């Protein structure tokens, strides 16, 4: 009987937490946050004298080396990359010398941005929080934080 009550209490707590999260998400103004992030990214690019392109979905990028244009990833590709992630203030929060993953299993900013270069290419991605960790944050990344990644595409396997 105690197990049933405990389980029932846990289910109610989970449902209440989900309800609060959905309510917070519904009340969150993604457009206003995207506008704020775009201003921050544009200011960053200007201060660093970086000429970047802008995707209609909201990603900014600077291709340093386009790589092999005949060997580009799609959104389902498995990629091996070397990267460094920083905040707009230059503070690093993540990096790897060689890591592999499916592009459809990472933040949308990576999924969109990495399809712009080919094997051996290098790109800088400037990602608004909406295409990263949104209003939730993740690990050392605070909520509503635009991110900068310098990424080299070492290898890929198109699926």
Short mmCIF file of N, CA and C in Angstrom, two decimals:
data_model
loop_
_atom_site.label_atom_id
_atom_site.label_comp_id
_atom_site.label_asym_id
_atom_site.label_seq_id
_atom_site.Cartn_x
_atom_site.Cartn_y
_atom_site.Cartn_z
N UNK A 1 0.82 -1.19 0.00
CA UNK A 1 0.00 0.00 0.00
C UNK A 1 0.87 1.26 0.00
N UNK A 2 1.96 1.23 0.80
CA UNK A 2 2.86 2.39 0.87
C UNK A 2 3.50 2.65 -0.49
N UNK A 3 3.85 1.56 -1.21
CA UNK A 3 4.47 1.70 -2.53
C UNK A 3 3.51 2.35 -3.51
N UNK A 4 2.25 1.97 -3.45
CA UNK A 4 1.25 2.54 -4.35
C UNK A 4 1.08 4.03 -4.06
N UNK A 5 1.00 4.39 -2.77
CA UNK A 5 0.86 5.81 -2.40
C UNK A 5 2.10 6.61 -2.81
N UNK A 6 3.27 6.03 -2.59
CA UNK A 6 4.51 6.70 -2.97
C UNK A 6 4.56 6.91 -4.48
N UNK A 7 4.24 5.87 -5.25
CA UNK A 7 4.23 5.98 -6.70
C UNK A 7 3.21 7.00 -7.17
N UNK A 8 2.03 6.97 -6.58
CA UNK A 8 0.98 7.94 -6.93
C UNK A 8 1.43 9.37 -6.64
N UNK A 9 2.09 9.55 -5.51
CA UNK A 9 2.60 10.88 -5.16
C UNK A 9 3.67 11.35 -6.13
N UNK A 10 4.52 10.43 -6.56
CA UNK A 10 5.57 10.78 -7.53
C UNK A 10 4.96 11.17 -8.87
N UNK A 11 3.93 10.44 -9.30
CA UNK A 11 3.29 10.75 -10.57
C UNK A 11 2.65 12.13 -10.52
N UNK A 12 1.99 12.45 -9.41
CA UNK A 12 1.37 13.78 -9.26
C UNK A 12 2.44 14.86 -9.28
N UNK A 13 3.56 14.64 -8.62
CA UNK A 13 4.64 15.63 -8.60
C UNK A 13 5.21 15.86 -10.00
N UNK A 14 5.39 14.77 -10.76
CA UNK A 14 5.91 14.89 -12.13
C UNK A 14 4.93 15.65 -13.01
N UNK A 15 3.64 15.31 -12.91
CA UNK A 15 2.64 16.01 -13.70
C UNK A 15 2.57 17.49 -13.35
N UNK A 16 2.68 17.81 -12.08
CA UNK A 16 2.66 19.22 -11.66
C UNK A 16 3.88 19.95 -12.21
N UNK A 17 5.03 19.31 -12.17
CA UNK A 17 6.25 19.94 -12.70
C UNK A 17 6.13 20.17 -14.20
N UNK A 18 5.60 19.18 -14.92
CA UNK A 18 5.41 19.33 -16.37
C UNK A 18 4.44 20.46 -16.66
N UNK A 19 3.40 20.54 -15.89
CA UNK A 19 2.40 21.58 -16.08
C UNK A 19 3.02 22.96 -15.90
N UNK A 20 3.86 23.13 -14.88
CA UNK A 20 4.54 24.41 -14.65
C UNK A 20 5.48 24.73 -15.80
N UNK A 21 6.24 23.74 -16.28
CA UNK A 21 7.18 23.97 -17.37
C UNK A 21 6.46 24.38 -18.64
N UNK A 22 5.33 23.70 -18.94
CA UNK A 22 4.56 24.07 -20.13
C UNK A 22 4.02 25.48 -20.00
N UNK A 23 3.56 25.83 -18.82
CA UNK A 23 3.02 27.17 -18.59
C UNK A 23 4.12 28.21 -18.80
N UNK A 24 5.31 27.94 -18.25
CA UNK A 24 6.43 28.85 -18.42
C UNK A 24 6.80 28.97 -19.89
N UNK A 25 6.81 27.85 -20.60
CA UNK A 25 7.16 27.86 -22.01
C UNK A 25 6.14 28.66 -22.81
N UNK A 26 4.86 28.50 -22.50
CA UNK A 26 3.82 29.22 -23.22
C UNK A 26 3.95 30.72 -23.01
N UNK A 27 4.38 31.12 -21.81
CA UNK A 27 4.48 32.54 -21.49
C UNK A 27 5.80 33.16 -21.94
N UNK A 28 6.73 32.35 -22.39
CA UNK A 28 8.03 32.85 -22.81
C UNK A 28 7.94 33.47 -24.19
N UNK A 29 8.49 34.65 -24.36
CA UNK A 29 8.43 35.37 -25.63
C UNK A 29 9.69 35.07 -26.45
N UNK A 30 9.62 34.03 -27.29
CA UNK A 30 10.76 33.62 -28.11
C UNK A 30 11.17 34.70 -29.10
N UNK A 31 10.22 35.43 -29.63
CA UNK A 31 10.52 36.48 -30.61
C UNK A 31 11.33 37.59 -29.96
N UNK A 32 10.90 38.03 -28.80
CA UNK A 32 11.64 39.10 -28.09
C UNK A 32 13.05 38.64 -27.75
N UNK A 33 13.19 37.38 -27.29
CA UNK A 33 14.52 36.87 -26.95
C UNK A 33 15.38 36.74 -28.20
N UNK A 34 14.80 36.28 -29.30
CA UNK A 34 15.56 36.18 -30.55
C UNK A 34 16.03 37.57 -30.99
N UNK A 35 15.16 38.56 -30.91
CA UNK A 35 15.55 39.93 -31.27
C UNK A 35 16.71 40.41 -30.41
N UNK A 36 16.64 40.15 -29.12
CA UNK A 36 17.70 40.54 -28.19
C UNK A 36 19.01 39.82 -28.55
N UNK A 37 18.92 38.51 -28.81
CA UNK A 37 20.11 37.74 -29.18
C UNK A 37 20.72 38.25 -30.49
N UNK A 38 19.87 38.57 -31.46
CA UNK A 38 20.35 39.06 -32.75
C UNK A 38 21.12 40.36 -32.60
N UNK A 39 20.62 41.24 -31.75
CA UNK A 39 21.32 42.51 -31.49
C UNK A 39 22.68 42.21 -30.84
N UNK A 40 22.69 41.31 -29.87
CA UNK A 40 23.95 40.95 -29.19
C UNK A 40 24.95 40.33 -30.16
N UNK A 41 24.48 39.42 -31.00
CA UNK A 41 25.37 38.76 -31.97
C UNK A 41 25.88 39.76 -32.99
N UNK A 42 25.00 40.60 -33.50
CA UNK A 42 25.41 41.61 -34.49
C UNK A 42 26.45 42.56 -33.89
N UNK A 43 26.27 42.97 -32.64
CA UNK A 43 27.25 43.83 -31.96
C UNK A 43 28.58 43.11 -31.79
N UNK A 44 28.52 41.84 -31.44
CA UNK A 44 29.73 41.02 -31.29
C UNK A 44 30.49 40.95 -32.61
N UNK A 45 29.76 40.66 -33.69
CA UNK A 45 30.39 40.55 -35.01
C UNK A 45 31.05 41.86 -35.42
N UNK A 46 30.36 42.96 -35.16
CA UNK A 46 30.90 44.28 -35.51
C UNK A 46 32.16 44.57 -34.69
N UNK A 47 32.12 44.30 -33.40
CA UNK A 47 33.27 44.55 -32.53
C UNK A 47 34.47 43.70 -32.92
N UNK A 48 34.23 42.49 -33.39
CA UNK A 48 35.31 41.58 -33.79
C UNK A 48 35.68 41.72 -35.26
N UNK A 49 34.98 42.61 -35.98
CA UNK A 49 35.19 42.84 -37.41
C UNK A 49 35.05 41.53 -38.20
N UNK A 50 33.98 40.80 -37.89
CA UNK A 50 33.69 39.53 -38.56
C UNK A 50 32.52 39.76 -39.52
N UNK A 51 32.71 39.36 -40.76
CA UNK A 51 31.62 39.42 -41.72
C UNK A 51 30.95 38.05 -41.72
N UNK A 52 29.69 38.05 -41.33
CA UNK A 52 28.97 36.78 -41.23
C UNK A 52 27.72 36.81 -42.10
N UNK A 53 27.34 35.65 -42.55
CA UNK A 53 26.08 35.50 -43.28
C UNK A 53 24.99 35.20 -42.26
N UNK A 54 23.75 35.32 -42.72
CA UNK A 54 22.62 35.14 -41.82
C UNK A 54 21.59 34.25 -42.49
N UNK A 55 21.23 33.17 -41.83
CA UNK A 55 20.22 32.24 -42.32
C UNK A 55 18.84 32.80 -41.97
N UNK A 56 17.84 32.64 -42.84
CA UNK A 56 16.50 33.13 -42.52
C UNK A 56 15.93 32.57 -41.22
N UNK A 57 16.43 31.41 -40.81
CA UNK A 57 15.97 30.82 -39.55
C UNK A 57 16.61 31.47 -38.34
N UNK A 58 17.69 32.24 -38.55
CA UNK A 58 18.27 32.96 -37.43
C UNK A 58 19.71 32.67 -37.09
N UNK A 59 20.34 31.75 -37.77
CA UNK A 59 21.73 31.41 -37.47
C UNK A 59 22.65 32.35 -38.24
N UNK A 60 23.72 32.78 -37.59
CA UNK A 60 24.77 33.56 -38.24
C UNK A 60 25.97 32.64 -38.40
N UNK A 61 26.73 32.82 -39.49
CA UNK A 61 27.92 31.98 -39.68
C UNK A 61 28.96 32.71 -40.50
N UNK A 62 30.20 32.26 -40.32
CA UNK A 62 31.33 32.74 -41.09
C UNK A 62 32.12 31.51 -41.53
N UNK A 63 32.14 31.27 -42.83
CA UNK A 63 32.88 30.11 -43.35
C UNK A 63 34.35 30.52 -43.51
N UNK A 64 35.21 29.83 -42.79
CA UNK A 64 36.64 30.08 -42.85
C UNK A 64 37.26 29.24 -43.95
N UNK A 65 36.80 28.00 -44.09
CA UNK A 65 37.24 27.09 -45.16
C UNK A 65 36.01 26.26 -45.53
N UNK A 66 35.59 26.33 -46.78
CA UNK A 66 34.36 25.63 -47.19
C UNK A 66 34.53 24.12 -47.27
N UNK A 67 35.77 23.62 -47.30
CA UNK A 67 36.00 22.18 -47.36
C UNK A 67 35.57 21.60 -48.70
N UNK A 68 35.41 20.29 -48.73
CA UNK A 68 35.02 19.56 -49.94
C UNK A 68 33.52 19.70 -50.16
N UNK A 69 33.14 20.57 -51.08
CA UNK A 69 31.72 20.86 -51.32
C UNK A 69 30.96 19.67 -51.91
N UNK A 70 31.68 18.66 -52.38
CA UNK A 70 31.02 17.45 -52.89
C UNK A 70 30.78 16.44 -51.77
N UNK A 71 31.26 16.75 -50.59
CA UNK A 71 31.14 15.84 -49.45
C UNK A 71 30.65 16.62 -48.23
N UNK A 72 29.36 17.00 -48.27
CA UNK A 72 28.74 17.81 -47.21
C UNK A 72 27.75 16.97 -46.41
N UNK A 73 27.62 17.27 -45.13
CA UNK A 73 26.65 16.53 -44.32
C UNK A 73 25.22 16.97 -44.59
N UNK A 74 24.28 16.06 -44.35
CA UNK A 74 22.88 16.44 -44.30
C UNK A 74 22.47 16.42 -42.82
N UNK A 75 21.22 16.71 -42.54
CA UNK A 75 20.80 16.81 -41.14
C UNK A 75 20.86 15.48 -40.38
N UNK A 76 20.96 14.37 -41.09
CA UNK A 76 21.02 13.06 -40.44
C UNK A 76 22.43 12.48 -40.40
N UNK A 77 23.40 13.19 -40.94
CA UNK A 77 24.77 12.68 -41.03
C UNK A 77 25.40 12.51 -39.66
N UNK A 78 26.32 11.57 -39.59
CA UNK A 78 27.17 11.43 -38.42
C UNK A 78 28.45 12.20 -38.75
N UNK A 79 28.81 13.13 -37.89
CA UNK A 79 29.99 13.96 -38.14
C UNK A 79 31.02 13.77 -37.05
N UNK A 80 32.27 13.94 -37.44
CA UNK A 80 33.38 13.98 -36.50
C UNK A 80 33.94 15.39 -36.60
N UNK A 81 34.00 16.07 -35.46
CA UNK A 81 34.41 17.47 -35.46
C UNK A 81 35.43 17.74 -34.36
N UNK A 82 36.08 18.86 -34.54
CA UNK A 82 36.92 19.48 -33.53
C UNK A 82 36.29 20.84 -33.29
N UNK A 83 36.04 21.23 -32.05
CA UNK A 83 35.35 22.50 -31.83
C UNK A 83 35.70 23.17 -30.51
N UNK A 84 35.37 24.44 -30.46
CA UNK A 84 35.47 25.21 -29.22
C UNK A 84 34.21 26.05 -29.13
N UNK A 85 33.55 26.00 -27.98
CA UNK A 85 32.35 26.80 -27.75
C UNK A 85 32.63 27.89 -26.73
N UNK A 86 32.20 29.12 -27.05
CA UNK A 86 32.38 30.24 -26.14
C UNK A 86 31.09 31.05 -26.03
N UNK A 87 31.03 31.88 -25.00
CA UNK A 87 29.96 32.86 -24.89
C UNK A 87 30.42 34.10 -25.65
N UNK A 88 29.52 35.05 -25.86
CA UNK A 88 29.89 36.27 -26.58
C UNK A 88 30.98 37.06 -25.86
N UNK A 89 31.13 36.88 -24.55
CA UNK A 89 32.18 37.59 -23.81
C UNK A 89 33.54 36.91 -23.93
N UNK A 90 33.61 35.80 -24.69
CA UNK A 90 34.88 35.11 -24.92
C UNK A 90 35.16 33.96 -23.96
N UNK A 91 34.37 33.82 -22.94
CA UNK A 91 34.57 32.74 -21.97
C UNK A 91 34.23 31.39 -22.62
N UNK A 92 35.18 30.46 -22.55
CA UNK A 92 34.94 29.14 -23.11
C UNK A 92 34.07 28.30 -22.18
N UNK A 93 33.21 27.48 -22.77
CA UNK A 93 32.39 26.60 -21.95
C UNK A 93 32.47 25.15 -22.39
N UNK A 94 33.01 24.88 -23.58
CA UNK A 94 33.09 23.50 -24.06
C UNK A 94 34.07 23.43 -25.22
N UNK A 95 34.73 22.27 -25.36
CA UNK A 95 35.61 22.06 -26.51
C UNK A 95 35.92 20.57 -26.62
N UNK A 96 36.35 20.19 -27.81
CA UNK A 96 36.74 18.80 -28.04
C UNK A 96 37.72 18.74 -29.20
N UNK A 97 38.69 17.88 -29.10
CA UNK A 97 39.67 17.68 -30.18
C UNK A 97 39.11 16.76 -31.26
N UNK A 98 38.24 15.82 -30.87
CA UNK A 98 37.64 14.91 -31.85
C UNK A 98 36.46 14.22 -31.20
N UNK A 99 35.28 14.53 -31.70
CA UNK A 99 34.06 13.91 -31.17
C UNK A 99 33.12 13.64 -32.35
N UNK A 100 32.40 12.53 -32.27
CA UNK A 100 31.46 12.16 -33.33
C UNK A 100 30.05 12.12 -32.77
N UNK A 101 29.09 12.54 -33.59
CA UNK A 101 27.68 12.51 -33.21
C UNK A 101 26.83 12.69 -34.44
N UNK A 102 25.55 12.35 -34.32
CA UNK A 102 24.58 12.57 -35.39
C UNK A 102 24.11 14.01 -35.32
N UNK A 103 24.09 14.70 -36.44
CA UNK A 103 23.68 16.11 -36.46
C UNK A 103 22.24 16.32 -36.00
N UNK A 104 21.40 15.32 -36.15
CA UNK A 104 20.02 15.49 -35.72
C UNK A 104 19.84 15.25 -34.21
N UNK A 105 20.93 15.09 -33.49
CA UNK A 105 20.88 14.86 -32.04
C UNK A 105 21.57 15.96 -31.23
N UNK A 106 21.84 17.08 -31.89
CA UNK A 106 22.49 18.20 -31.20
C UNK A 106 21.59 19.43 -31.30
N UNK A 107 22.06 20.54 -30.77
CA UNK A 107 21.25 21.76 -30.83
C UNK A 107 20.96 22.13 -32.28
N UNK A 108 19.80 22.70 -32.55
CA UNK A 108 19.42 23.04 -33.92
C UNK A 108 20.42 23.95 -34.63
N UNK A 109 21.09 24.81 -33.91
CA UNK A 109 22.09 25.69 -34.52
C UNK A 109 23.21 24.92 -35.20
N UNK A 110 23.61 23.81 -34.59
CA UNK A 110 24.62 22.95 -35.20
C UNK A 110 24.04 22.21 -36.39
N UNK A 111 22.86 21.67 -36.25
CA UNK A 111 22.23 20.91 -37.34
C UNK A 111 22.13 21.78 -38.59
N UNK A 112 21.72 23.02 -38.42
CA UNK A 112 21.58 23.95 -39.55
C UNK A 112 22.95 24.39 -40.06
N UNK A 113 23.81 24.82 -39.17
CA UNK A 113 25.09 25.41 -39.56
C UNK A 113 26.08 24.46 -40.19
N UNK A 114 26.16 23.24 -39.69
CA UNK A 114 27.17 22.31 -40.19
C UNK A 114 26.90 21.84 -41.62
N UNK A 115 25.69 22.02 -42.11
CA UNK A 115 25.38 21.62 -43.48
C UNK A 115 25.93 22.62 -44.49
N UNK A 116 26.53 23.70 -44.03
CA UNK A 116 27.04 24.75 -44.91
C UNK A 116 28.48 24.52 -45.36
N UNK A 117 29.16 23.54 -44.75
CA UNK A 117 30.54 23.26 -45.14
C UNK A 117 30.70 21.79 -45.48
N UNK A 118 31.81 21.48 -46.16
CA UNK A 118 32.12 20.10 -46.52
C UNK A 118 33.24 19.56 -45.66
N UNK A 119 33.53 18.29 -45.86
CA UNK A 119 34.60 17.62 -45.13
C UNK A 119 35.89 18.44 -45.23
N UNK A 120 36.53 18.62 -44.07
CA UNK A 120 37.76 19.40 -44.02
C UNK A 120 37.52 20.88 -43.84
N UNK A 121 36.28 21.31 -43.88
CA UNK A 121 35.95 22.74 -43.75
C UNK A 121 35.96 23.21 -42.31
N UNK A 122 35.93 24.51 -42.19
CA UNK A 122 35.90 25.15 -40.86
C UNK A 122 34.92 26.29 -40.89
N UNK A 123 34.10 26.39 -39.83
CA UNK A 123 33.04 27.40 -39.77
C UNK A 123 32.95 27.97 -38.36
N UNK A 124 32.58 29.22 -38.29
CA UNK A 124 32.22 29.85 -37.02
C UNK A 124 30.71 29.99 -37.03
N UNK A 125 30.08 29.48 -35.98
CA UNK A 125 28.63 29.57 -35.83
C UNK A 125 28.30 30.53 -34.69
N UNK A 126 27.38 31.42 -34.93
CA UNK A 126 26.91 32.38 -33.94
C UNK A 126 25.43 32.08 -33.75
N UNK A 127 25.11 31.45 -32.65
CA UNK A 127 23.80 30.82 -32.50
C UNK A 127 22.96 31.53 -31.44
N UNK A 128 21.82 32.09 -31.86
CA UNK A 128 20.89 32.67 -30.88
C UNK A 128 20.39 31.57 -29.92
N UNK A 129 20.02 31.96 -28.72
CA UNK A 129 19.62 30.98 -27.71
C UNK A 129 18.46 30.10 -28.16
N UNK A 130 17.59 30.62 -29.01
CA UNK A 130 16.45 29.83 -29.49
C UNK A 130 16.93 28.57 -30.22
N UNK A 131 18.08 28.62 -30.86
CA UNK A 131 18.63 27.48 -31.58
C UNK A 131 19.71 26.77 -30.77
N UNK A 132 19.79 27.10 -29.49
CA UNK A 132 20.75 26.43 -28.60
C UNK A 132 19.97 25.83 -27.42
N UNK A 133 20.08 26.42 -26.24
CA UNK A 133 19.45 25.86 -25.06
C UNK A 133 18.28 26.69 -24.54
N UNK A 134 17.81 27.60 -25.37
CA UNK A 134 16.60 28.39 -25.12
C UNK A 134 16.58 28.98 -23.71
N UNK A 135 15.39 29.04 -23.13
CA UNK A 135 15.23 29.63 -21.80
C UNK A 135 15.57 28.65 -20.68
N UNK A 136 16.04 27.46 -21.04
CA UNK A 136 16.34 26.44 -20.04
C UNK A 136 17.80 26.41 -19.62
N UNK A 137 18.72 26.73 -20.54
CA UNK A 137 20.13 26.57 -20.25
C UNK A 137 20.50 25.09 -20.23
N UNK A 138 21.79 24.82 -20.08
CA UNK A 138 22.28 23.44 -20.04
C UNK A 138 23.67 23.45 -19.44
N UNK A 139 23.87 22.72 -18.36
CA UNK A 139 25.18 22.66 -17.73
C UNK A 139 25.68 24.05 -17.37
N UNK A 140 26.83 24.44 -17.90
CA UNK A 140 27.40 25.75 -17.60
C UNK A 140 26.84 26.87 -18.49
N UNK A 141 25.92 26.53 -19.40
CA UNK A 141 25.31 27.53 -20.28
C UNK A 141 24.04 28.06 -19.62
N UNK A 142 24.03 29.35 -19.25
CA UNK A 142 22.83 29.92 -18.63
C UNK A 142 21.67 30.01 -19.62
N UNK A 143 20.45 30.14 -19.11
CA UNK A 143 19.30 30.33 -19.99
C UNK A 143 19.47 31.56 -20.88
N UNK A 144 18.86 31.54 -22.06
CA UNK A 144 18.82 32.69 -22.97
C UNK A 144 20.21 33.21 -23.34
N UNK A 145 21.11 32.30 -23.64
CA UNK A 145 22.49 32.68 -23.93
C UNK A 145 22.85 32.35 -25.37
N UNK A 146 23.18 33.38 -26.19
CA UNK A 146 23.70 33.10 -27.53
C UNK A 146 25.09 32.47 -27.42
N UNK A 147 25.42 31.60 -28.36
CA UNK A 147 26.68 30.87 -28.30
C UNK A 147 27.50 31.07 -29.57
N UNK A 148 28.81 30.92 -29.42
CA UNK A 148 29.75 30.99 -30.54
C UNK A 148 30.51 29.67 -30.58
N UNK A 149 30.57 29.06 -31.76
CA UNK A 149 31.34 27.84 -31.94
C UNK A 149 32.30 28.01 -33.11
N UNK A 150 33.52 27.57 -32.93
CA UNK A 150 34.50 27.46 -34.01
C UNK A 150 34.63 25.96 -34.25
N UNK A 151 34.24 25.50 -35.45
CA UNK A 151 34.13 24.07 -35.71
C UNK A 151 34.89 23.67 -36.97
N UNK A 152 35.65 22.61 -36.86
CA UNK A 152 36.29 22.00 -38.03
C UNK A 152 35.62 20.66 -38.26
N UNK A 153 35.16 20.43 -39.49
CA UNK A 153 34.51 19.17 -39.86
C UNK A 153 35.59 18.19 -40.33
N UNK A 154 35.94 17.27 -39.48
CA UNK A 154 37.02 16.32 -39.77
C UNK A 154 36.56 15.22 -40.71
N UNK A 155 35.40 14.67 -40.42
CA UNK A 155 34.89 13.56 -41.24
C UNK A 155 33.37 13.50 -41.12
N UNK A 156 32.74 12.77 -42.04
CA UNK A 156 31.30 12.62 -41.98
C UNK A 156 30.87 11.35 -42.66
N UNK A 157 29.74 10.88 -42.24
CA UNK A 157 29.10 9.74 -42.86
C UNK A 157 27.65 10.10 -43.09
N UNK A 158 27.26 10.24 -44.35
CA UNK A 158 25.89 10.64 -44.70
C UNK A 158 25.00 9.42 -44.57
N UNK A 159 23.86 9.61 -43.94
CA UNK A 159 22.91 8.51 -43.75
C UNK A 159 21.75 8.67 -44.69
#
